[in-house]
Tab-separated table of C-alpha atoms and ligand atoms in Angstrom:
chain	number	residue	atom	x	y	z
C	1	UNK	CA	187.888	115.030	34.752
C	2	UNK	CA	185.384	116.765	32.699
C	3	UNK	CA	181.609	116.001	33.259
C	4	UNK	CA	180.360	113.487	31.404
C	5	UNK	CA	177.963	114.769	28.278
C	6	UNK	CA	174.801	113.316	28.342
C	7	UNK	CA	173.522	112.646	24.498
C	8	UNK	CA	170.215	112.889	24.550
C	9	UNK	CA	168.656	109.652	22.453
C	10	UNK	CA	165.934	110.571	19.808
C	11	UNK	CA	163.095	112.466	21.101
C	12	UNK	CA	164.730	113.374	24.216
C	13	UNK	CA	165.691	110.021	25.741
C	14	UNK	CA	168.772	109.221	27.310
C	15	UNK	CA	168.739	105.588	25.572
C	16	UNK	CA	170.229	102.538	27.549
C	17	UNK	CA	172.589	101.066	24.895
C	18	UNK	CA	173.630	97.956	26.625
C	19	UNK	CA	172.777	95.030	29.117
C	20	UNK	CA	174.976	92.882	30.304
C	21	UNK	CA	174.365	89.700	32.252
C	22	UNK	CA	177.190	87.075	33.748
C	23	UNK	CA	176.427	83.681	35.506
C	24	UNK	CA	172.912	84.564	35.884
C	25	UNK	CA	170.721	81.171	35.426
C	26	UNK	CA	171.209	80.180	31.869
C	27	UNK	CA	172.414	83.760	30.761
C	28	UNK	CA	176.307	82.235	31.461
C	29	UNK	CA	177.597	85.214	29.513
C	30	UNK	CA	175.078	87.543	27.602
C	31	UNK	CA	175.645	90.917	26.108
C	32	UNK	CA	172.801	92.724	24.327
C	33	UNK	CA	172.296	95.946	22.465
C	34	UNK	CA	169.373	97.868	23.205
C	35	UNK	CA	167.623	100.289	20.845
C	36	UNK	CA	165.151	103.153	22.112
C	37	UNK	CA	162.558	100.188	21.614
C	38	UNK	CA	164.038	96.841	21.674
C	39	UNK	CA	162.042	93.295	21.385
C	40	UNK	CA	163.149	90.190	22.895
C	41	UNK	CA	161.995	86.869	21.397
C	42	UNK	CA	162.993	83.290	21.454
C	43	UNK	CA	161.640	79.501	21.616
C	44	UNK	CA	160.900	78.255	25.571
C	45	UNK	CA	163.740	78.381	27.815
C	46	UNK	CA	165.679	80.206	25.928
C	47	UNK	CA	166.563	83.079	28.584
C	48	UNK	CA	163.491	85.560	27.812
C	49	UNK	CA	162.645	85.600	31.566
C	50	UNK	CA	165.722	85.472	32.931
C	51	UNK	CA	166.925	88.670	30.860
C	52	UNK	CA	163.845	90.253	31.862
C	53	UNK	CA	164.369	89.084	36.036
C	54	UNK	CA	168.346	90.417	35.000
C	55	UNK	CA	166.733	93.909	34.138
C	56	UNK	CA	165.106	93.928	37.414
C	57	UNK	CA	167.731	93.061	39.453
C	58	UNK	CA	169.574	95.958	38.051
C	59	UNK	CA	166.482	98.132	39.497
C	60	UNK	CA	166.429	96.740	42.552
C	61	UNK	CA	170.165	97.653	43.077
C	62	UNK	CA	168.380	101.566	42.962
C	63	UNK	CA	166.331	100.386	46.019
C	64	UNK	CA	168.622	98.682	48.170
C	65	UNK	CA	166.391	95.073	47.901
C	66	UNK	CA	169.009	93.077	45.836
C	67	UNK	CA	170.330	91.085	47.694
C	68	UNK	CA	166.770	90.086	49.322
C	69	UNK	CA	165.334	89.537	45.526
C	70	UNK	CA	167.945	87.171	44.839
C	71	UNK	CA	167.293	85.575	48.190
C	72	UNK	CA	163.957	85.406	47.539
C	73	UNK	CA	164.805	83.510	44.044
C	74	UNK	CA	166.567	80.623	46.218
C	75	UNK	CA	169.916	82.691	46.645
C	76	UNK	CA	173.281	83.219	44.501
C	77	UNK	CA	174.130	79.308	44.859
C	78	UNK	CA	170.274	78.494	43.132
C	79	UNK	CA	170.461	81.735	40.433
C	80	UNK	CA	173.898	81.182	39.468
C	81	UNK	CA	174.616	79.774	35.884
C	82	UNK	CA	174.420	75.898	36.490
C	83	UNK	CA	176.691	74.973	34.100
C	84	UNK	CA	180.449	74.177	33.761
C	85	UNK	CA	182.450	77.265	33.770
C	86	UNK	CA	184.075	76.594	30.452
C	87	UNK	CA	182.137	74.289	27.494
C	88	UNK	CA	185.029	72.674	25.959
C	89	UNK	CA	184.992	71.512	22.234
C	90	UNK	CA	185.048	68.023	23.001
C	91	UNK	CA	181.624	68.654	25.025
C	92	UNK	CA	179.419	70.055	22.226
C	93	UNK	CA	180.905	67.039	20.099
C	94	UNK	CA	179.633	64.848	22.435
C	95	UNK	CA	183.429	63.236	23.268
C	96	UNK	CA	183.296	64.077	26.762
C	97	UNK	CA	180.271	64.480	28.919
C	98	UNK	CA	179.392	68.205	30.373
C	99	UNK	CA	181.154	68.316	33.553
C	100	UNK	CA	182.617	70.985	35.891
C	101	UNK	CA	186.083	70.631	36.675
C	102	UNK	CA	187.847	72.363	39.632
C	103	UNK	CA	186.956	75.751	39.798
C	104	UNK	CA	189.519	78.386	38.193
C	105	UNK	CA	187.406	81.478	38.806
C	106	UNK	CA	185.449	82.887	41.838
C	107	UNK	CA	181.980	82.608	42.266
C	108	UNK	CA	180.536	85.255	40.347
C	109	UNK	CA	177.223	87.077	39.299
C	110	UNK	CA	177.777	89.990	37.365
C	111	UNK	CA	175.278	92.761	36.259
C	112	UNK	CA	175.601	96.057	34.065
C	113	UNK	CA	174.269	98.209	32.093
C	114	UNK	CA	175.234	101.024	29.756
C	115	UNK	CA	173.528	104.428	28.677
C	116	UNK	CA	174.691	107.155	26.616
C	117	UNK	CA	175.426	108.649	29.531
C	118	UNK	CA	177.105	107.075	32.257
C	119	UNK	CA	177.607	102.502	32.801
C	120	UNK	CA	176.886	101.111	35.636
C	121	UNK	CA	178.323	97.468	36.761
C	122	UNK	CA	178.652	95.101	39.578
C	123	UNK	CA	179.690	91.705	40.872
C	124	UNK	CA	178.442	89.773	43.289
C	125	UNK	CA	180.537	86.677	45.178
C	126	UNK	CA	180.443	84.493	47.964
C	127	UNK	CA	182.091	85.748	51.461
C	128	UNK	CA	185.157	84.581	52.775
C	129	UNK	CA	184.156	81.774	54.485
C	130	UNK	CA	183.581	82.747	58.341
C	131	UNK	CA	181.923	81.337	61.527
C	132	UNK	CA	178.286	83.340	60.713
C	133	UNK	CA	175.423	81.591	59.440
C	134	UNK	CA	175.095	83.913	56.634
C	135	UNK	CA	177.914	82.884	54.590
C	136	UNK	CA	175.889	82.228	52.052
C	137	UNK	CA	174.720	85.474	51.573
C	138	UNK	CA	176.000	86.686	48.700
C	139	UNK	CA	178.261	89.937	48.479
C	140	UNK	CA	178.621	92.808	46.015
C	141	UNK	CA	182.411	92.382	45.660
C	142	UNK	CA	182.912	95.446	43.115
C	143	UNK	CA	180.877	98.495	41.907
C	144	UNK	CA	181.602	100.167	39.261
C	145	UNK	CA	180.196	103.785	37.362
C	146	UNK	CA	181.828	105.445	34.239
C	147	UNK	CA	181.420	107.584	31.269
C	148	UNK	CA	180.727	106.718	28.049
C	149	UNK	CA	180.036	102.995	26.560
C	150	UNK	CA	183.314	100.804	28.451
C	151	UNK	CA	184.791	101.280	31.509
C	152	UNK	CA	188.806	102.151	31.132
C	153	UNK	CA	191.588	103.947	33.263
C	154	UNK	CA	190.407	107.223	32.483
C	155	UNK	CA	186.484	107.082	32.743
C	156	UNK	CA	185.725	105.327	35.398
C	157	UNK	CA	184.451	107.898	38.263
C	158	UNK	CA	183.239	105.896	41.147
C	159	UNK	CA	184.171	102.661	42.156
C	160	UNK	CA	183.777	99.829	45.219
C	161	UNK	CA	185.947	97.028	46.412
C	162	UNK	CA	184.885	95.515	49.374
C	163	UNK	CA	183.625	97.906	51.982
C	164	UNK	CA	185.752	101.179	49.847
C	165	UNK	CA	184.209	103.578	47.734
C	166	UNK	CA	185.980	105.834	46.391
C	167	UNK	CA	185.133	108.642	43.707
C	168	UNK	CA	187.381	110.884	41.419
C	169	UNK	CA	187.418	114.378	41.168
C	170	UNK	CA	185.964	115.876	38.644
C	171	UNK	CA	187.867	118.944	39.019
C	172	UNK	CA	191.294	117.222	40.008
C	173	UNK	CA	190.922	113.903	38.571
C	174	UNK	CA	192.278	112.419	41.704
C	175	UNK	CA	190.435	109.673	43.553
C	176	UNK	CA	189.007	110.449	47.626
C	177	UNK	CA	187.565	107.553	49.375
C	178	UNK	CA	184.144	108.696	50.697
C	179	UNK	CA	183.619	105.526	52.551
C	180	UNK	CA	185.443	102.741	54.030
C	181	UNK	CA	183.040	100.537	55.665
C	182	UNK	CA	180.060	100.157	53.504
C	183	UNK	CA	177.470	96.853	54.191
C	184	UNK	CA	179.373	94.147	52.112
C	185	UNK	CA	175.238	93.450	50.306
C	186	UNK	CA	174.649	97.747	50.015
C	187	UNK	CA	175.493	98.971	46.994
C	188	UNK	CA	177.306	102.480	47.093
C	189	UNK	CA	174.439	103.594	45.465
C	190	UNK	CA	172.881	104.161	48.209
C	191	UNK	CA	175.435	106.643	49.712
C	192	UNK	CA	174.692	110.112	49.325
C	193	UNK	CA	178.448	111.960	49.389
C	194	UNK	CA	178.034	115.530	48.516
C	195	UNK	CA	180.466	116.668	47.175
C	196	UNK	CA	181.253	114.201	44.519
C	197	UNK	CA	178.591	111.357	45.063
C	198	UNK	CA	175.794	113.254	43.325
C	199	UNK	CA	176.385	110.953	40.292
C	200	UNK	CA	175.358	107.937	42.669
C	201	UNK	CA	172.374	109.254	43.993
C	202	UNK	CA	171.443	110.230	40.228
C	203	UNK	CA	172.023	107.090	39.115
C	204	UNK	CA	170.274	105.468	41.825
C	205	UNK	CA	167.117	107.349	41.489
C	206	UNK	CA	167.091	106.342	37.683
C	207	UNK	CA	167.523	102.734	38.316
C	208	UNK	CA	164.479	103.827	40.680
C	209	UNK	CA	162.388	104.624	37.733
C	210	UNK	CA	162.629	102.019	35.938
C	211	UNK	CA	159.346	100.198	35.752
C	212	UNK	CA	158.481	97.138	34.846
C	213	UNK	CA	154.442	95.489	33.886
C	214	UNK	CA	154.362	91.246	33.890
C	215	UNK	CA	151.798	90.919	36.389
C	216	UNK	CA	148.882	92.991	35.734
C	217	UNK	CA	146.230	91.010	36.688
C	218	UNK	CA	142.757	90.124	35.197
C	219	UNK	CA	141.502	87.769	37.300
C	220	UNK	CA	137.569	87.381	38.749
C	221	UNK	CA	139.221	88.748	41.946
C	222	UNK	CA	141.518	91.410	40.539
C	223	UNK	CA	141.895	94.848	42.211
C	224	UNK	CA	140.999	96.479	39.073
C	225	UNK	CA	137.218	95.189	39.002
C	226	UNK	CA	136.939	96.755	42.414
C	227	UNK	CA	136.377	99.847	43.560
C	228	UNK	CA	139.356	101.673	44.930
C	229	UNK	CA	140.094	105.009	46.561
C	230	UNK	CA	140.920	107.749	44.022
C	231	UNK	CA	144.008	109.393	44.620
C	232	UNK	CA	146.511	111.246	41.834
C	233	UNK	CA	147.607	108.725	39.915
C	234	UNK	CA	150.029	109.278	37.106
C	235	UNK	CA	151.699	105.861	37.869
C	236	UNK	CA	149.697	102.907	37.496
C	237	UNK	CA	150.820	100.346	40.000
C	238	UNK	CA	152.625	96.990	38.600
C	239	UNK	CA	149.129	94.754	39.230
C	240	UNK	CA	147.038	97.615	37.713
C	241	UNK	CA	145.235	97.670	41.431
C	242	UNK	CA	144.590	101.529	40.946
C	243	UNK	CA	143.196	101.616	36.644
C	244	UNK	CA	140.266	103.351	37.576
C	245	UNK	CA	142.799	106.521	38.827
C	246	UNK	CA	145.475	105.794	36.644
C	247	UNK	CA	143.115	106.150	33.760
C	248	UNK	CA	141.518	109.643	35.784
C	249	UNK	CA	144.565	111.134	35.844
C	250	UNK	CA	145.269	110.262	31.889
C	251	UNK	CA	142.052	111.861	31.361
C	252	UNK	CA	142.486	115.346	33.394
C	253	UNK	CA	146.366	115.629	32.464
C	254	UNK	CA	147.630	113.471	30.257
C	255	UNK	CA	147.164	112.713	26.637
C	256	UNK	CA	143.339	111.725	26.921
C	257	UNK	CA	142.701	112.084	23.354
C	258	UNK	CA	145.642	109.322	22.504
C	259	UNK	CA	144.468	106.934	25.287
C	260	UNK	CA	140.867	107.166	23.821
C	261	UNK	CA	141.958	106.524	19.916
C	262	UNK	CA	143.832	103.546	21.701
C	263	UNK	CA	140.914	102.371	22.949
C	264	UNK	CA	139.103	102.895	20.025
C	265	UNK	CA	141.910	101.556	17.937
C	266	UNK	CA	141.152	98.071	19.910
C	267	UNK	CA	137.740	98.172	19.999
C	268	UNK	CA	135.942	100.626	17.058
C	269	UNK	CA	133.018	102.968	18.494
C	270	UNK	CA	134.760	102.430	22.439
C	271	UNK	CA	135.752	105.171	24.779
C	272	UNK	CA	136.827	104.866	28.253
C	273	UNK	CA	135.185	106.578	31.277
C	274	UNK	CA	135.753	106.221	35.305
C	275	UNK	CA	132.654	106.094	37.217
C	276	UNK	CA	132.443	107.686	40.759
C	277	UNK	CA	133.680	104.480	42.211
C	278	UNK	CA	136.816	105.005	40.605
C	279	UNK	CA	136.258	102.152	38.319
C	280	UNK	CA	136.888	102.027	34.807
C	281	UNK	CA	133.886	102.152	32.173
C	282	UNK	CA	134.017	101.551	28.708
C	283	UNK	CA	131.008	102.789	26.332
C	284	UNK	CA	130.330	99.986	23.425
C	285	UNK	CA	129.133	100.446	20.551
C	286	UNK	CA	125.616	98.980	20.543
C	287	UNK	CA	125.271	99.295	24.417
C	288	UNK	CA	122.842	101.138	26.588
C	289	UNK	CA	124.944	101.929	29.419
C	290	UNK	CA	128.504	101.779	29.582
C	291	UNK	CA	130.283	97.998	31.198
C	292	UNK	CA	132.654	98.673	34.412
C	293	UNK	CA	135.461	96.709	35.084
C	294	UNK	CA	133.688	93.634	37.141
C	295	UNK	CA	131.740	93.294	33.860
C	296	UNK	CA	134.642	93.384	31.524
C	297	UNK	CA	136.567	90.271	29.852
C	298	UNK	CA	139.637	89.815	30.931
C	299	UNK	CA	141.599	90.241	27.493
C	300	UNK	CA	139.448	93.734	27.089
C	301	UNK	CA	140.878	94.723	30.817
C	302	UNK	CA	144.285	93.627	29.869
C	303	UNK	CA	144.742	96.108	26.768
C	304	UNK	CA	143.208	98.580	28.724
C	305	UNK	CA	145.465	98.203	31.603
C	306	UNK	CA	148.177	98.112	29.342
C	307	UNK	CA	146.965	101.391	28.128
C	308	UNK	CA	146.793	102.978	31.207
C	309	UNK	CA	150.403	101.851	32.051
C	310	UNK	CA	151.620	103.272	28.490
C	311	UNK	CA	149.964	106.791	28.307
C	312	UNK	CA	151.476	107.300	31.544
C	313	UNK	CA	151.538	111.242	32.069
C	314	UNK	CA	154.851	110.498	33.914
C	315	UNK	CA	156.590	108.414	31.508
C	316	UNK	CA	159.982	106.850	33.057
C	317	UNK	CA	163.030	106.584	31.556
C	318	UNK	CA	162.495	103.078	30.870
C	319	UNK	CA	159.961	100.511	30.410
C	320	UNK	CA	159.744	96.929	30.566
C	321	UNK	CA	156.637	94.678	29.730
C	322	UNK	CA	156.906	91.152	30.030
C	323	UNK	CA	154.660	89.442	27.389
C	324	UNK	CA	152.118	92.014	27.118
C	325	UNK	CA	150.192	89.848	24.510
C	326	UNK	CA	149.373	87.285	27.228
C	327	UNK	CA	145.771	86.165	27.123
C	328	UNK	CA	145.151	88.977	24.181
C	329	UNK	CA	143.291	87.493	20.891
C	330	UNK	CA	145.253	87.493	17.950
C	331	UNK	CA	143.498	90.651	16.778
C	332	UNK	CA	144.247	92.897	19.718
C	333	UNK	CA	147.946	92.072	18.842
C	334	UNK	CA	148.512	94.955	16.452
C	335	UNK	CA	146.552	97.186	18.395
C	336	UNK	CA	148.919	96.709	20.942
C	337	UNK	CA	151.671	96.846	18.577
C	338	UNK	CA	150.521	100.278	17.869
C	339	UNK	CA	150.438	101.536	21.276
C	340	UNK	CA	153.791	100.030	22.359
C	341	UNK	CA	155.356	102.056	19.889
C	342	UNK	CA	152.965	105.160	20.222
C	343	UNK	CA	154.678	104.873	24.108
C	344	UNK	CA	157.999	104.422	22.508
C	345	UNK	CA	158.213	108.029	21.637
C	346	UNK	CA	158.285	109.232	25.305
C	347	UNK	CA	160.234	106.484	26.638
C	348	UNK	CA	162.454	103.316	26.636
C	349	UNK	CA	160.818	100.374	25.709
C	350	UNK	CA	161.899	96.705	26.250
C	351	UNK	CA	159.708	94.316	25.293
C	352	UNK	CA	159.620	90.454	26.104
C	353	UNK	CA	157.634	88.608	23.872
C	354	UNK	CA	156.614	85.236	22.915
C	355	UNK	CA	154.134	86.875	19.977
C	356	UNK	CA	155.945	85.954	16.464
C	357	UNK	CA	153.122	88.655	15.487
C	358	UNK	CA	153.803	91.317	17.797
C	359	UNK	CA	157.816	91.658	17.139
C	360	UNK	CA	157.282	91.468	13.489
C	361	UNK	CA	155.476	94.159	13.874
C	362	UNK	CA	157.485	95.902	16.188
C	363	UNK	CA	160.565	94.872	14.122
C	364	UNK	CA	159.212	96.317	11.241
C	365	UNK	CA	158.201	99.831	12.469
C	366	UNK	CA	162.104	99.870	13.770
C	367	UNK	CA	162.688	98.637	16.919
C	368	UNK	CA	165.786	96.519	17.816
C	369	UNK	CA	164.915	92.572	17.769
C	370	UNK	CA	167.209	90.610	20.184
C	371	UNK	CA	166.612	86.945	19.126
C	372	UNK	CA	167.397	84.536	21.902
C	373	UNK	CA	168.714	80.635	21.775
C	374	UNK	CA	169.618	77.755	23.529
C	375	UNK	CA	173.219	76.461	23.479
C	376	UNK	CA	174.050	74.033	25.657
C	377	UNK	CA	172.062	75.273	28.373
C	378	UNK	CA	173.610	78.722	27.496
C	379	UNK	CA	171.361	81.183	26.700
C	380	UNK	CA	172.741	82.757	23.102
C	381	UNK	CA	172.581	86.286	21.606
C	382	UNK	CA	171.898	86.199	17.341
C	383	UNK	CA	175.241	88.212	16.689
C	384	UNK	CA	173.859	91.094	15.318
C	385	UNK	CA	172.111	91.997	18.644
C	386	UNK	CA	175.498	91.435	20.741
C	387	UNK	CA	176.812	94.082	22.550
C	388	UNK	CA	180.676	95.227	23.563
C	389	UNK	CA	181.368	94.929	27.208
C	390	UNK	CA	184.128	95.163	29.324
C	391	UNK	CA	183.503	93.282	33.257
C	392	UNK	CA	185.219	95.178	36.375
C	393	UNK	CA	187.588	93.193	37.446
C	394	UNK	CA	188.161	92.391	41.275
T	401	ATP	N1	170.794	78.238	37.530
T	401	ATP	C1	170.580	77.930	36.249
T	401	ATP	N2	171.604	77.593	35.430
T	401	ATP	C2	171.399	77.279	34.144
T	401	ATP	N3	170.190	77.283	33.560
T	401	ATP	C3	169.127	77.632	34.317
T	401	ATP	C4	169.249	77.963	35.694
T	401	ATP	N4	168.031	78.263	36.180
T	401	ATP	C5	167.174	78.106	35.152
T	401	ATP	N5	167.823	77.717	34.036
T	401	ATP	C6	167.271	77.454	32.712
T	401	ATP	O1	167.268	78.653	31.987
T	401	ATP	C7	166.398	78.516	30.885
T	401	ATP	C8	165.792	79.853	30.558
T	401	ATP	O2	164.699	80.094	31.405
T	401	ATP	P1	163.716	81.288	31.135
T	401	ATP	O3	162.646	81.178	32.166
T	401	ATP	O4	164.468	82.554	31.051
T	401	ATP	O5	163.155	80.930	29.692
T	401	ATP	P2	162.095	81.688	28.797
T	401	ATP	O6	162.783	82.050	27.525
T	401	ATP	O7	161.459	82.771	29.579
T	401	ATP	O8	161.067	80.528	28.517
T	401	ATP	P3	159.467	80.537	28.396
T	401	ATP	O9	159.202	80.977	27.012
T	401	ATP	O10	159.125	79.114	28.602
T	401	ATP	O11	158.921	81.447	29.445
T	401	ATP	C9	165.430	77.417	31.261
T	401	ATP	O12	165.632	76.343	30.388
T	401	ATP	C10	165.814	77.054	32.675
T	401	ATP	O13	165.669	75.686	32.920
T	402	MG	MG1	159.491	83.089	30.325
């Protein structure tokens, strides 16, 4: 089998194309195009959060904590999709109440995700039921990685069932099992073959990159407003803890004169500065001395923390923020708007959003809008932001 060709997405970005998401709270079937920035929207309850929790899942698959998220959720029996299997016609009219009738299918949670590159998918299920006390601990049942958008006979490369991996040639096109007894909640991701499980580890460190902002935090007591311990920082953490580096390292390595105009876009006459504290400053306009972060407001901290985690001198291959515009006046929104897509040129962008403002903005400058509805208790897709799929089967 040849190698697969990775197509590099505009300005150098191997672009995730789709996301797809089965049995997952109210997300009973969703499949969603991405674009190199994409913005999801919809009323309350509609799914936002659970695609965005989805998203993570999939990156926590890259660092072997999966099954422990979900656990930590209220396990597979709490996150699966509570609702009947099937909606027959005679439900939405109202003829017959929603019900579930006798199981036809497994128990299943299903996760995937396709790039231009390679797709990744799996499927979680329920053990066969045994005398241990954890047989409610979910299992990843099948594992699947190809090339190209769809799996099919001839492009899938590496696949699990059960405890068996096995992996196909690339030089014979046969398939070798590499493994035959693999931790029924590991994903073969995290086996290291070398001869022809270098496209595992790959993909596992990418899924490891992935990094995702919803709780930076603001508060009176937030790590931000104290002082920290200045160390290299070209990540800034997902609470914003270390700013005062982050924004440091911006300044010696990164793009300082971009982070400033952001700044200044936000607030005219402003410029950021660390102190020898490591905490972040900001000269105003109209000040004597410049305010450090204990003295900032928390909306002011928030865009700048959001700044910090977008001029990232290490940008990842993809980026999710979880409604950045949270607590942010109305006219910090296209600001913000500004430096989301400013970030969108050296990276993947999702964006969840409950700002009408901020993805018609967004929407207009180009990015992808997934609107999001609730059928049933379904979570729908508008159709022109559906994506094809095709599930593994077991
Ligand atoms: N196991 C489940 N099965 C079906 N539906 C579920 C399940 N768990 C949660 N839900 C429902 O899924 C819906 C979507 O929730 P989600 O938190 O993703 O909404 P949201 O779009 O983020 O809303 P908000 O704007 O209020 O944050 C909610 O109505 C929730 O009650
Ligand atoms: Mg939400």
């Amino acid at each position: 089998m040849p190698p697969p060709v990775v197509q590099i997405g505009a300005g150098g970005i191997v672009v995730i194309t789709s996301l797809a998401v089965h049995g997952y709270r109210s997300l009973r079937d969703v499949r969603v195009a991405l674009a190199p920035l994409t913005v999801i929207t919809g009323a309350n309850g509609s799914g936002k959060s659970s695609l965005y929790r989805a998203l993570r899942l999939l990156a926590d698959v890259g660092q072997g904590r999966l099954i422990a998220s979900l656990a930590a959720e209220g396990g597979l029996t709490s996150t699966l999709w509570a609702g009947p299997e099937r909606i027959s016609r005679a439900m939405r009219t109202g003829d017959v109440p929603v019900q579930g009738t006798a199981r036809r299918e497994p128990v299943s949670l299903r996760l995937g995700f396709a790039a231009d590159d390679y797709g990744y998918a799996l499927d979680l299920g329920l053990p066969i039921p045994s005398g241990s006390r954890f047989t409610h601990d979910p299992e990843i049942k099948v594992e699947q990685l190809w090339t190209g958008a769809l799996p099919g006979r001839s492009n899938v490369f590496a696949e699990r069932r059960g405890g068996v991996v096995r992996v196909r040639s690339q030089e014979t096109g046969s398939w070798r099992t590499v493994f035959d007894r693999l931790a029924r909640h590991d994903s073969m991701l995290a086996l290291a073959d070398p001869v022809d499980g270098l496209e595992l580890l790959m993909l596992r460190e990418r899924l490891r990159g992935w990094r995702f902002y919803d709780d930076l935090r603001t508060d009176a007591h937030a790590p931000c407003r104290h002082p920290g311990v200045g160390t290299f920082t070209p990540v800034l953490a997902s609470d914003g803890a270390d700013l005062g580096a982050a924004v440091q390292t911006i300044l010696e390595i990164g793009d300082a004169a971009g982070l400033q105009a952001a700044v200044a876009d936000a607030f005219p006459g402003s410029s950021v500065t660390v102190d020898d504290r490591f905490l972040l400053a900001m000269r105003q306009h109209g000040l004597l001395r410049p305010l450090s972060a204990p003295e900032l407001s928390g909306g002011t901290l928030r865009y700048l923390l959001l700044a910090a985690a977008l001029y990232s001198p290490r940008p990842p291959e993809l980026m999710v923020l979880n409604e950045p515009e949270a607590s942010l006046h109305r006219d910090l929104v296209a600001p913000l708007a500004r430096l989301i897509l400013a970030a969108g040129t050296r990276c993947q962008i999702v964006v969840v959003t409950h700002s009408a403002q901020l993805a018609a903005q967004l929407a207009d400058a180009g990015a992808g809008l997934v609107g999001l509805e609730k059928d049933f208790g379904e979570t729908q897709v508008q159709d022109d932001a559906t994506a094809p799929w095709r599930w593994p089967t077991r």
